[in-house]
XYZ file of C-alpha atoms in Angstrom:
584
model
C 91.992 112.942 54.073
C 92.587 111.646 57.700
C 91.791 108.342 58.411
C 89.803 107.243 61.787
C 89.757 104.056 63.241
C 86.564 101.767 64.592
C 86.205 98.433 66.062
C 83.657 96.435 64.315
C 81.926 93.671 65.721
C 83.455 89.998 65.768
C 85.135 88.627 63.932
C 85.922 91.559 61.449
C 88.509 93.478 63.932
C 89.218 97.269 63.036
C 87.786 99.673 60.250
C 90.002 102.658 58.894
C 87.989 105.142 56.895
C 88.344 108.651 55.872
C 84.957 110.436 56.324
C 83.961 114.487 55.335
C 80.740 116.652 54.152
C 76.958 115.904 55.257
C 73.797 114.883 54.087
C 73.501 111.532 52.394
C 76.293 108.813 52.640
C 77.820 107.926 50.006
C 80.544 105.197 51.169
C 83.280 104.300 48.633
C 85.189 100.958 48.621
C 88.434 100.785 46.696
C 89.627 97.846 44.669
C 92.721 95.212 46.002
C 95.887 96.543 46.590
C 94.864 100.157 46.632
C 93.348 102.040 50.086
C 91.088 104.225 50.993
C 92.675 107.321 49.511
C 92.457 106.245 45.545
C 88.726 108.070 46.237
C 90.938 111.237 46.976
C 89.458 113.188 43.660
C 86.191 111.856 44.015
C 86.156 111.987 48.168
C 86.925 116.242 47.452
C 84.251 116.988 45.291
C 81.727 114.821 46.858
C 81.673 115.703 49.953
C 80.597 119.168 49.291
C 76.950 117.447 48.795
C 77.137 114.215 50.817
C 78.535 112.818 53.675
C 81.302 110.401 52.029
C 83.014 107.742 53.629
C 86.026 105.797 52.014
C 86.429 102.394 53.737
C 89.853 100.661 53.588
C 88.957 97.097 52.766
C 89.781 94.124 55.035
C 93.875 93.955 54.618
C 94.126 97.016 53.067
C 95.000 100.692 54.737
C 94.816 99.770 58.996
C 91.391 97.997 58.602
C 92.262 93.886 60.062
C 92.259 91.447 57.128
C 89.584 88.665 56.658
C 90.766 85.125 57.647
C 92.917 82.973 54.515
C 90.335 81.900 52.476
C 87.421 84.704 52.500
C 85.593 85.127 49.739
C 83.082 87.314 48.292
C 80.329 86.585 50.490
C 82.809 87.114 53.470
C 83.411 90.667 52.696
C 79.693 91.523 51.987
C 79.393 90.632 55.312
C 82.034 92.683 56.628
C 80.717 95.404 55.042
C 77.245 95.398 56.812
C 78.694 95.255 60.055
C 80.499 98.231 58.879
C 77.607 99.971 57.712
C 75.357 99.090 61.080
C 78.518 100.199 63.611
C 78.983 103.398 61.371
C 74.792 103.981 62.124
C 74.865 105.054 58.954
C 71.074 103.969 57.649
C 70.901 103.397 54.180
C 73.595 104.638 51.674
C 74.453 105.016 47.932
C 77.610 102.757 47.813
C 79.962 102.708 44.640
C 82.828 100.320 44.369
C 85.486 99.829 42.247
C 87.156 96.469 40.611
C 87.086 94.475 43.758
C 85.371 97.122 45.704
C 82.271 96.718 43.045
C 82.192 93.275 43.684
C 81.412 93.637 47.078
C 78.725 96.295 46.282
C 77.446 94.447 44.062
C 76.701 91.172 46.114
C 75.587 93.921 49.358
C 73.002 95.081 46.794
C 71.917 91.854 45.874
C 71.431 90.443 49.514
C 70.960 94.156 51.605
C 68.746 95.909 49.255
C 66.866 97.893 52.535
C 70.310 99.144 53.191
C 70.987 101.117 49.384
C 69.390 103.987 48.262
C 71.690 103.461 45.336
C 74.757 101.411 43.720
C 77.883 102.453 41.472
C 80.038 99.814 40.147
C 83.546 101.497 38.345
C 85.605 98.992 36.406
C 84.142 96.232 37.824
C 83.976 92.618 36.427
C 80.975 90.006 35.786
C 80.877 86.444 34.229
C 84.394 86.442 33.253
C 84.929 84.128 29.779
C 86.954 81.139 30.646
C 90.208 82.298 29.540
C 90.080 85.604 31.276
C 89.122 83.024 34.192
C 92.186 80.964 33.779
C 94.649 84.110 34.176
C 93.263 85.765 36.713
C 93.653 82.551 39.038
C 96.955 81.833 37.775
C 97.933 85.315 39.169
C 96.131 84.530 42.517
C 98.136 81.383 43.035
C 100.964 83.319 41.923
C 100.399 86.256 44.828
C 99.393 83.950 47.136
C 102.453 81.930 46.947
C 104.736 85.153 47.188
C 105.499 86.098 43.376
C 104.172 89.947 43.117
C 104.583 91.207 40.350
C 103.768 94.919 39.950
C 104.763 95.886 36.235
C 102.134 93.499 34.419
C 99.251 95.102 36.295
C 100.786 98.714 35.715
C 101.348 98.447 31.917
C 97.612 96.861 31.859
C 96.049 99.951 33.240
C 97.678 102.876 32.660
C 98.858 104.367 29.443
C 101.996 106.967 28.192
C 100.006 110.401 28.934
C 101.464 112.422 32.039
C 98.576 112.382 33.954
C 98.515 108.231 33.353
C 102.113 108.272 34.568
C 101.311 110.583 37.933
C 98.661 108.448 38.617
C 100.909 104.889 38.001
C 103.499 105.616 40.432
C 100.403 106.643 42.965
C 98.954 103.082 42.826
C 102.712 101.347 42.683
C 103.339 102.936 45.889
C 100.079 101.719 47.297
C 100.709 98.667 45.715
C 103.828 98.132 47.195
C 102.729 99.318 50.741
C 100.006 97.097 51.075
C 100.146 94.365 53.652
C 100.620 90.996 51.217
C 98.814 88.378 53.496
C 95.910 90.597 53.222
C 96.532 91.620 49.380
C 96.654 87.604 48.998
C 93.526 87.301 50.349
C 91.410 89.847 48.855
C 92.607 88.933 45.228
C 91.836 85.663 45.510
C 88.372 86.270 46.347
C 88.552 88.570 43.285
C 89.094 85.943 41.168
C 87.111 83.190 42.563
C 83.882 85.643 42.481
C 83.054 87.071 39.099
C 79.652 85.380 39.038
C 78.840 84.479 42.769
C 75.924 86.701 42.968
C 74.622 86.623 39.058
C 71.577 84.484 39.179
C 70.726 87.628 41.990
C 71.080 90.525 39.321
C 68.066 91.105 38.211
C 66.646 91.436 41.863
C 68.828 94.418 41.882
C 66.184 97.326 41.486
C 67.561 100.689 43.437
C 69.503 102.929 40.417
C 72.831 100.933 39.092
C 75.393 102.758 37.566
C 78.016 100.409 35.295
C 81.218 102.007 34.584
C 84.308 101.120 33.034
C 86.831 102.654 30.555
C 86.675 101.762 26.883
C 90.385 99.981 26.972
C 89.767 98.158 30.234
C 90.580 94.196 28.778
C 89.461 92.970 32.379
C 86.769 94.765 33.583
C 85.433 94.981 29.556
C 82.437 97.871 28.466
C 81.034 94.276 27.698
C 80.669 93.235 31.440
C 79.634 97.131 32.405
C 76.590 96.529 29.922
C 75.576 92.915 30.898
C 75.253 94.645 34.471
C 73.299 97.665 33.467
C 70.836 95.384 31.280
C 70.119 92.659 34.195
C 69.594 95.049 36.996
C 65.873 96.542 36.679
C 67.117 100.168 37.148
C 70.556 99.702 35.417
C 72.808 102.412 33.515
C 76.107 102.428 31.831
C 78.513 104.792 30.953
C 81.548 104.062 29.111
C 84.416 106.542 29.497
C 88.385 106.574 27.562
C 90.440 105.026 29.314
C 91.534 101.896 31.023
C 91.077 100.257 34.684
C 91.747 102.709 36.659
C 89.401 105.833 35.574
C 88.478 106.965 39.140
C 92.595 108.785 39.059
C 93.199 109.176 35.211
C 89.709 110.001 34.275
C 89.033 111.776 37.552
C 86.395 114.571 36.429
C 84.728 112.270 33.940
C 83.713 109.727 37.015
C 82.652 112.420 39.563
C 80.489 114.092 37.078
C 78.761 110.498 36.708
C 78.817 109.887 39.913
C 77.158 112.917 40.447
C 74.441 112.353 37.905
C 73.688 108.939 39.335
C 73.310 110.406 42.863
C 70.594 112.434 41.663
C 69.218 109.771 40.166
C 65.574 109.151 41.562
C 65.487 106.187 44.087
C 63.353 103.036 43.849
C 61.236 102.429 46.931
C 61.053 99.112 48.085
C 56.957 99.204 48.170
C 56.862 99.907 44.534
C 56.334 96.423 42.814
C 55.369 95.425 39.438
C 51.811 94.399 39.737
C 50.985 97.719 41.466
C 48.132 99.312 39.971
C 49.861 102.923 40.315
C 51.512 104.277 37.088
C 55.171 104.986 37.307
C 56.543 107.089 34.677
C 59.064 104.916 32.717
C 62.593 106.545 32.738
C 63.973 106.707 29.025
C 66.341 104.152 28.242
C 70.044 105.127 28.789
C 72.027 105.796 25.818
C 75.526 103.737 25.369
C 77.739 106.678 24.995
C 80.284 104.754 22.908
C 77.466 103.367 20.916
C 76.365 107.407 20.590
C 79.874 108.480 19.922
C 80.445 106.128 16.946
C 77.061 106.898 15.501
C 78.254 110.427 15.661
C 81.475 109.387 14.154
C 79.589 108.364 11.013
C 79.273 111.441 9.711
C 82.174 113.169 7.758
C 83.128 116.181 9.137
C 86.532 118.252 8.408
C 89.410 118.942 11.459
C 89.755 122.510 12.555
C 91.562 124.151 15.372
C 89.884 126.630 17.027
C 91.841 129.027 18.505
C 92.281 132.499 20.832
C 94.155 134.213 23.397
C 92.902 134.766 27.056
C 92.874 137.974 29.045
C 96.437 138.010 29.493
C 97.240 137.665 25.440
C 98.253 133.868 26.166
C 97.269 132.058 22.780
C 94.958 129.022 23.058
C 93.950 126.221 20.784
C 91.914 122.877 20.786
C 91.437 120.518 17.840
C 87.659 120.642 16.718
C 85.060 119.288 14.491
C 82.447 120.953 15.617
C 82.489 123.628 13.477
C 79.416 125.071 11.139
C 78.429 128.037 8.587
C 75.602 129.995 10.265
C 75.072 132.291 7.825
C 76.067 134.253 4.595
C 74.873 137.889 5.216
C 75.763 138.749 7.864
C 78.579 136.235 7.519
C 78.586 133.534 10.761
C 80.252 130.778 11.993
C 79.668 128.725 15.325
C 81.599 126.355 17.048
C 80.727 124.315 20.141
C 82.405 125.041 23.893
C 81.524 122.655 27.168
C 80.686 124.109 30.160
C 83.552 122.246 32.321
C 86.234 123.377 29.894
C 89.126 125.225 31.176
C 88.722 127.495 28.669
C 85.438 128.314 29.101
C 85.962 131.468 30.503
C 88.709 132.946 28.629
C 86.456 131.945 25.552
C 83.021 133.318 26.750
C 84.962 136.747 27.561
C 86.799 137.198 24.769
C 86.392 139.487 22.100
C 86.586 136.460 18.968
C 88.094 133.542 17.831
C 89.768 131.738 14.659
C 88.879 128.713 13.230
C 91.897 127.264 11.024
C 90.580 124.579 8.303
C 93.333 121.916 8.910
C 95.052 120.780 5.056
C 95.765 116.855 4.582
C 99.252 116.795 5.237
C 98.434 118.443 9.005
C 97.226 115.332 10.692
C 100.351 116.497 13.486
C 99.010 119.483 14.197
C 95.518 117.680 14.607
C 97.348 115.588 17.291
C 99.245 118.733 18.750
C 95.801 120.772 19.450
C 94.282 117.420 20.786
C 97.057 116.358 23.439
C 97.778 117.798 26.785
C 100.948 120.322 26.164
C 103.164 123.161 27.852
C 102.701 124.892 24.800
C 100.931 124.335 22.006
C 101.634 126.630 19.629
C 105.735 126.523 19.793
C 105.202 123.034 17.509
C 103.430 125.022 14.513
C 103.766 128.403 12.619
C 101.302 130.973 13.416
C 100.557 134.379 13.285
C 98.207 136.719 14.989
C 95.251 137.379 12.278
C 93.714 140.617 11.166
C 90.863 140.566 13.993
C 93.728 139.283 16.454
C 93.292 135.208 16.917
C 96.110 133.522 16.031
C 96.075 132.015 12.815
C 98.527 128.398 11.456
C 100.098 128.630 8.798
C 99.201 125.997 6.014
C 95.841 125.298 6.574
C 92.892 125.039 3.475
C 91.124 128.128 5.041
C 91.400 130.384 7.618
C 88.286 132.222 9.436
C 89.176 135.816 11.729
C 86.122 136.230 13.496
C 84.735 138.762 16.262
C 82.297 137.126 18.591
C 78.693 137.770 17.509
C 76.586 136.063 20.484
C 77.045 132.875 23.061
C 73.987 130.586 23.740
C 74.006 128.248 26.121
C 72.915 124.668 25.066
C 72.884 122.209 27.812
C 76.083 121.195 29.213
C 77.876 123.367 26.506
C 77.672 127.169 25.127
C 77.609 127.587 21.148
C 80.115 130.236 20.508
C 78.571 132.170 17.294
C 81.288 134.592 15.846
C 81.166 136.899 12.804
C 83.826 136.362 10.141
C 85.829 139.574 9.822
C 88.462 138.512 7.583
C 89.197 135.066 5.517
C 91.052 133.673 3.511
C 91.471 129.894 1.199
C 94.188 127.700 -0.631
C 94.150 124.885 -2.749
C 95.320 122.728 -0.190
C 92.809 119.750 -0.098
C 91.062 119.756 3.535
C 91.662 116.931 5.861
C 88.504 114.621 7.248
C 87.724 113.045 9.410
C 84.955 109.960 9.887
C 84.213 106.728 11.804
C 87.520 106.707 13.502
C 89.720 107.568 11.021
C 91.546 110.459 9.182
C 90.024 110.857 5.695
C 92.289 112.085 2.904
C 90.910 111.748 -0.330
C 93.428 113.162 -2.712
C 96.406 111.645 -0.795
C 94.606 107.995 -1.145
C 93.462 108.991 -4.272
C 97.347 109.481 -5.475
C 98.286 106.004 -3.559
C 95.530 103.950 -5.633
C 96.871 105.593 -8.527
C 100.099 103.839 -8.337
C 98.854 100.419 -8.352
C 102.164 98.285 -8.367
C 102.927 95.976 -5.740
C 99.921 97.176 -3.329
C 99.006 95.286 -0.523
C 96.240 95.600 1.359
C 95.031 95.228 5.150
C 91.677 95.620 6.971
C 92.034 97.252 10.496
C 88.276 95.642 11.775
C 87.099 97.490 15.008
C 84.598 96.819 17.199
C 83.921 98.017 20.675
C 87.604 99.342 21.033
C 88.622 95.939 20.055
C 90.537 94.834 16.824
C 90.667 91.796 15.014
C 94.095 90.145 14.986
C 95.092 87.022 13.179
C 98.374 84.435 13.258
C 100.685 85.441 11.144
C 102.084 82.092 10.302
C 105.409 82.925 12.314
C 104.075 82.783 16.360
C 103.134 86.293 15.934
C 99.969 88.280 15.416
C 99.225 90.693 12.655
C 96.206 92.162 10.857
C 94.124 90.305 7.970
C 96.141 91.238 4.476
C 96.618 90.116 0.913
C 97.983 91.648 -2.259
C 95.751 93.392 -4.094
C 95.545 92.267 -7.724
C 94.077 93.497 -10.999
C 90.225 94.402 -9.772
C 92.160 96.723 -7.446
C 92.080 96.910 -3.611
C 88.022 97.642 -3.164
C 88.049 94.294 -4.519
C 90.538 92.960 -2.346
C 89.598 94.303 1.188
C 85.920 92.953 0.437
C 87.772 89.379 0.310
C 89.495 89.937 3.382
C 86.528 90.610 5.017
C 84.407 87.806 3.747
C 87.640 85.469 4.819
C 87.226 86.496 8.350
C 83.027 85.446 8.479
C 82.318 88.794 9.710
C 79.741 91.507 8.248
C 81.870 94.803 8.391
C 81.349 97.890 6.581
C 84.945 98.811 3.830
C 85.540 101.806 5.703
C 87.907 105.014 5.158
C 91.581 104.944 4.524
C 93.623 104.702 7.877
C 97.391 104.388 6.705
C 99.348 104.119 3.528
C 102.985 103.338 3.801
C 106.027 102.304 2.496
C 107.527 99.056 3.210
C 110.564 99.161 1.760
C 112.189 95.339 3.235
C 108.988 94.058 1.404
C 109.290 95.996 -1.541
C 105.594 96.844 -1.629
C 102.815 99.631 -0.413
C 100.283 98.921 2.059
C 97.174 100.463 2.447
C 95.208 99.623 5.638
C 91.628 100.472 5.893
C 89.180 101.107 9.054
C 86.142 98.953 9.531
C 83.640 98.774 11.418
C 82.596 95.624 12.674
C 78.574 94.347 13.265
C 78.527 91.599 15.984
C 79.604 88.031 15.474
C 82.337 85.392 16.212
C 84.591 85.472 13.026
C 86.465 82.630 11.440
C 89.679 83.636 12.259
C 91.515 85.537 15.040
C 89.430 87.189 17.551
C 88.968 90.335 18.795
C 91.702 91.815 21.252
C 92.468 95.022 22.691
C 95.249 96.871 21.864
C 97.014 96.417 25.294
C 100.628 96.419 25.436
C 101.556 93.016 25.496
C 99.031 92.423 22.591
C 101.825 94.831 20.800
C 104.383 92.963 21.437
C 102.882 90.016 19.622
C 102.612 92.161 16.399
C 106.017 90.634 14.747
C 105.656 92.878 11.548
C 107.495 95.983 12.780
C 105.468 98.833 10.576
C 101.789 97.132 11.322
C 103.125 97.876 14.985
C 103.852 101.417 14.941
C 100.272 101.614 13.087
C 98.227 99.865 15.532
C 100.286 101.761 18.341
C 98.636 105.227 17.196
C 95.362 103.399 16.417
C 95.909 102.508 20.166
C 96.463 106.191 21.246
C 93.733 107.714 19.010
C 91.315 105.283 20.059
C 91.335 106.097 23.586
C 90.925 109.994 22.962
C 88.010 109.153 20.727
C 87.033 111.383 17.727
C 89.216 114.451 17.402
C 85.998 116.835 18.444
C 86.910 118.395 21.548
C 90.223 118.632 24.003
C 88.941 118.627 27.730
C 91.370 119.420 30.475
C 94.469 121.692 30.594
C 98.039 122.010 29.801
C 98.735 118.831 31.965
C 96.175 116.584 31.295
C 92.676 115.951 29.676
C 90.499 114.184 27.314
C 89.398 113.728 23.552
C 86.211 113.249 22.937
C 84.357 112.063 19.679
C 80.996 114.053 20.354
C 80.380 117.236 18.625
C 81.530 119.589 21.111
C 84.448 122.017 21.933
C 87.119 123.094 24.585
């Protein structure tokens, strides 16, 4: 990505962009304190179909800052004289964080210059405490106190990839001219709702997308968008605020679906008498991947070898009996996996029926890894797929057919040899491992229980004062009716309607003397009567005084962003968990 320089009209000084491809512009505008090359993943794969251009915004890259002072309506501005001295007629424009600010105001007040507009992590109507930090930090940067590390730890978490792509945007961060940096976040913070009471004039196709663990630019703001805009969409992906680097694939693949999206013409009003076919209404996938959640599934781990003999392995639950005679299984694959190929060609595949005591190896199959399979036991099975050790069943199977099914292939295969134990299977529903005969065994025990309700709701979970400063999760001891009992109290304490879910953890305190059982529920909407609803960011953690509740909401954390434990996407490096019935 080389970047070229361009003297815009008065007063807005010098443009630095990065421009490749043909065909339709797409221009991309970063958010503050990053440049032009943050679009790098996107800018490659793009501009194979369109002619992309990645602006540096005012201050940022070697484009000339805005005067002290700017604000939103300032860079919208900028931004059409960019626009008209680029000659670049009218373009689908995506933005991100600050960046989808500005696109959003240029699409309320510019709409002849959009075909279409994309707004990643970006914010709208902040509440009034998320208000109140965000211009304490502007005062903050503007009077010379940067402070990287706060911002970092907010958007990225432990995975490699997160960690490749932190020290990417620390170095921008710390490159970046800080008059200009000053400048731009200030009108970041000033302008969450400049241009609101213009939404819903917004008609060319809106895309709204954040990540699920974003507790700035919220799924909550992403939908608000989508729903006031007359041609809105929103997609809500794992991960945090900066998706465009860790999530990379994920956005380009909706980006790419929204540029295909079909365009509204500006001559096309309401009281026309001409029929226009209404568009089905878009489908919240976290609201689709919870629904899917609800149904009870067991965990498997598929697994192979490629053409080389290399063994491979995802964690699955998309698993099914086909038939009995001839005996077949089926399992689902997506198209973008890495191992699509090596699946499609070979010659079968295992599925291993995971036991209760192997949530790890769950975890192992699901994460990115050098290698897999030097964490378990294994064996190569009669038909050749490597089998675990362990596990409630096994399944040696030859491959019977493929059939492609949208944006996956079903991989049918015909069990050759099997085999079962009396090790109870491990399950898995709304979130949560289900183990019935462990948690039957706990329950059993009775004495000194105490019990805890883990309340989710949109990635969020309800946290309460703990009496001491701290935070910590709604709890009481159970007593003679027995914890069912118990967690329906809890739950009618906090004035919410949730749903007694599954067993999530049962543990040991030892310092207390006691066992605690936590359970997973799943929260309807409401304000409750105590605590609120906070994401699981790290400084949230650090709140949680109660040492074992931490470490528990700390993998709740990490399991919540990868989703369901359906399907690994990516490769040894990096990649994603998704909750949809699916496969890798």
């Amino acid at each position: 990505m080389t970047s070229t320089t361009l003297q815009l009209s008065e007063p807005y000084g010098s443009l630095s962009y990065r421009a490749a491809g043909s065909g339709e512009p797409l221009v991309l505008i970063h958010g503050v304190g990053m440049q032009s090359a943050a679009w790098a993943p996107q800018f490659e794969a793009l501009s194979k179909t369109h002619r992309v251009l990645a602006l540096d915004m005012p201050g940022h890259g070697g484009s000339s800052p805005l005067p002290e002072g700017a604000v939103l309506p300032d860079y919208v501005a900028w931004l059409k004289a960019a626009l008209t001295t680029l000659n670049t007629g009218p373009v689908n424009l995506a933005g991100h964080s600050m960046g989808a600010l500005i696109a959003g105001g240029f699409a309320c007040t510019h709409p002849e210059m959009l075909r279409r507009v994309a707004l990643i992590n970006g914010v709208f109507k902040r509440s009034q405490q998320a208000s109140e930090a965000v211009l304490a930090r502007s005062a903050e940067i503007k009077a010379g106190k940067v402070d990287l590390e706060t911002p970092l730890t907010r958007w990225f978490g432990v995975s490699h990839v997160e960690q490749h792509a932190r020290e990417q945007v620390r170095d921008w961060l710390s490159a970046v001219d800080r008059s200009g940096y000053a400048t731009a976040y200030g009108a970041f913070a000033r302008s969450d709702a400049t241009y609101a009471d213009q939404w819903g004039q917004i008609t060319c196709p809106l895309l709204a997308l954040t990540g699920d663990a974003d507790p700035n630019s919220t799924p909550a703001m992403s939908r608000a968008m989508a729903e006031m805009a007359q041609n809105g969409e929103v997609e809500i992906l794992p991960g945090r605020h900066m998706v465009n680097l860790t999530a990379a694939d994920a956005v380009t693949d909706s980006l790419t679906r929204w540029l295909h999206r079909p365009e509204t013409t500006s001559d096309e009003t309401p009281d026309q008498t001409k029929e226009i076919p209404m568009a089905p209404t878009p489908l919240d996938p976290r609201a689709l991947r919870d629904a899917f959640g609800t149904f009870m599934t067991g965990v498997t781990v598929v697994t192979s070898h490629d053409s080389d003999g290399t063994p491979l392995g995802f964690t699955a639950n998309s698993f099914s009996s086909v038939s009995l005679d001839p005996p077949l299984v089926l399992v689902c694959l997506a198209n973008s996996s890495r191992n699509y190929e090596a699946l499609t060609q070979a010659s079968g595949f295992a599925v291993n029926i995971l036991a209760e005591d192997q949530k790890e190896i769950s975890n192992t199959f699901a994460r990115p890894s050098e290698d897999r399979f030097a964490a378990v036991d294994w064996q190569v099975g009669p038909h050749g797929s490597p089998l675990l050790s362990g596990v409630s069943a096994w399944f040696d199977c030859s491959m019977h057919k493929t059939v492609e099914a949208g944006d996956h292939v079903i991989l049918i295969g015909k069990v050759e040899a099997f085999d079962t134990s009396t090790a109870p299977g491990l399950g898995y529903a709304r979130g949560a491992y289900v183990t019935p005969a462990a948690e039957a065994e706990a329950l059993a025990q009775g004495a000194n229980l105490v019990v805890s309700a883990l309340i989710e709701r949109a990635g969020e979970v309800l946290l309460v004062d703990d009496g001491n400063g701290g935070l910590t999760l709604p709890q009481k001891p159970v007593g003679r009716a027995g914890a069912s009992v118990a967690l329906g109290e809890l739950i009618a304490t906090c004035g919410l309607e949730a749903d007694p879910g599954f067993i999530y953890s049962v543990f040991e305190d030892g310092a207390r003397e006691h066992q605690h059982i936590s359970f997973l529920c799943q929260a309807a909407d409401g304000t409750p009567k105590r605590g609120c609803f906070t994401p699981l960011s790290a400084s949230t953690m650090m709140e949680v005084t109660d040492p074992a509740l931490r470490i528990m909401l700390e993998r709740f954390a990490s399991e919540s962003r990868m989703g369901n434990y359906g399907v690994f996407y990516g490769n040894q490096i990096s990649g994603d968990v998704r909750k949809i019935v699916s496969g890798s």
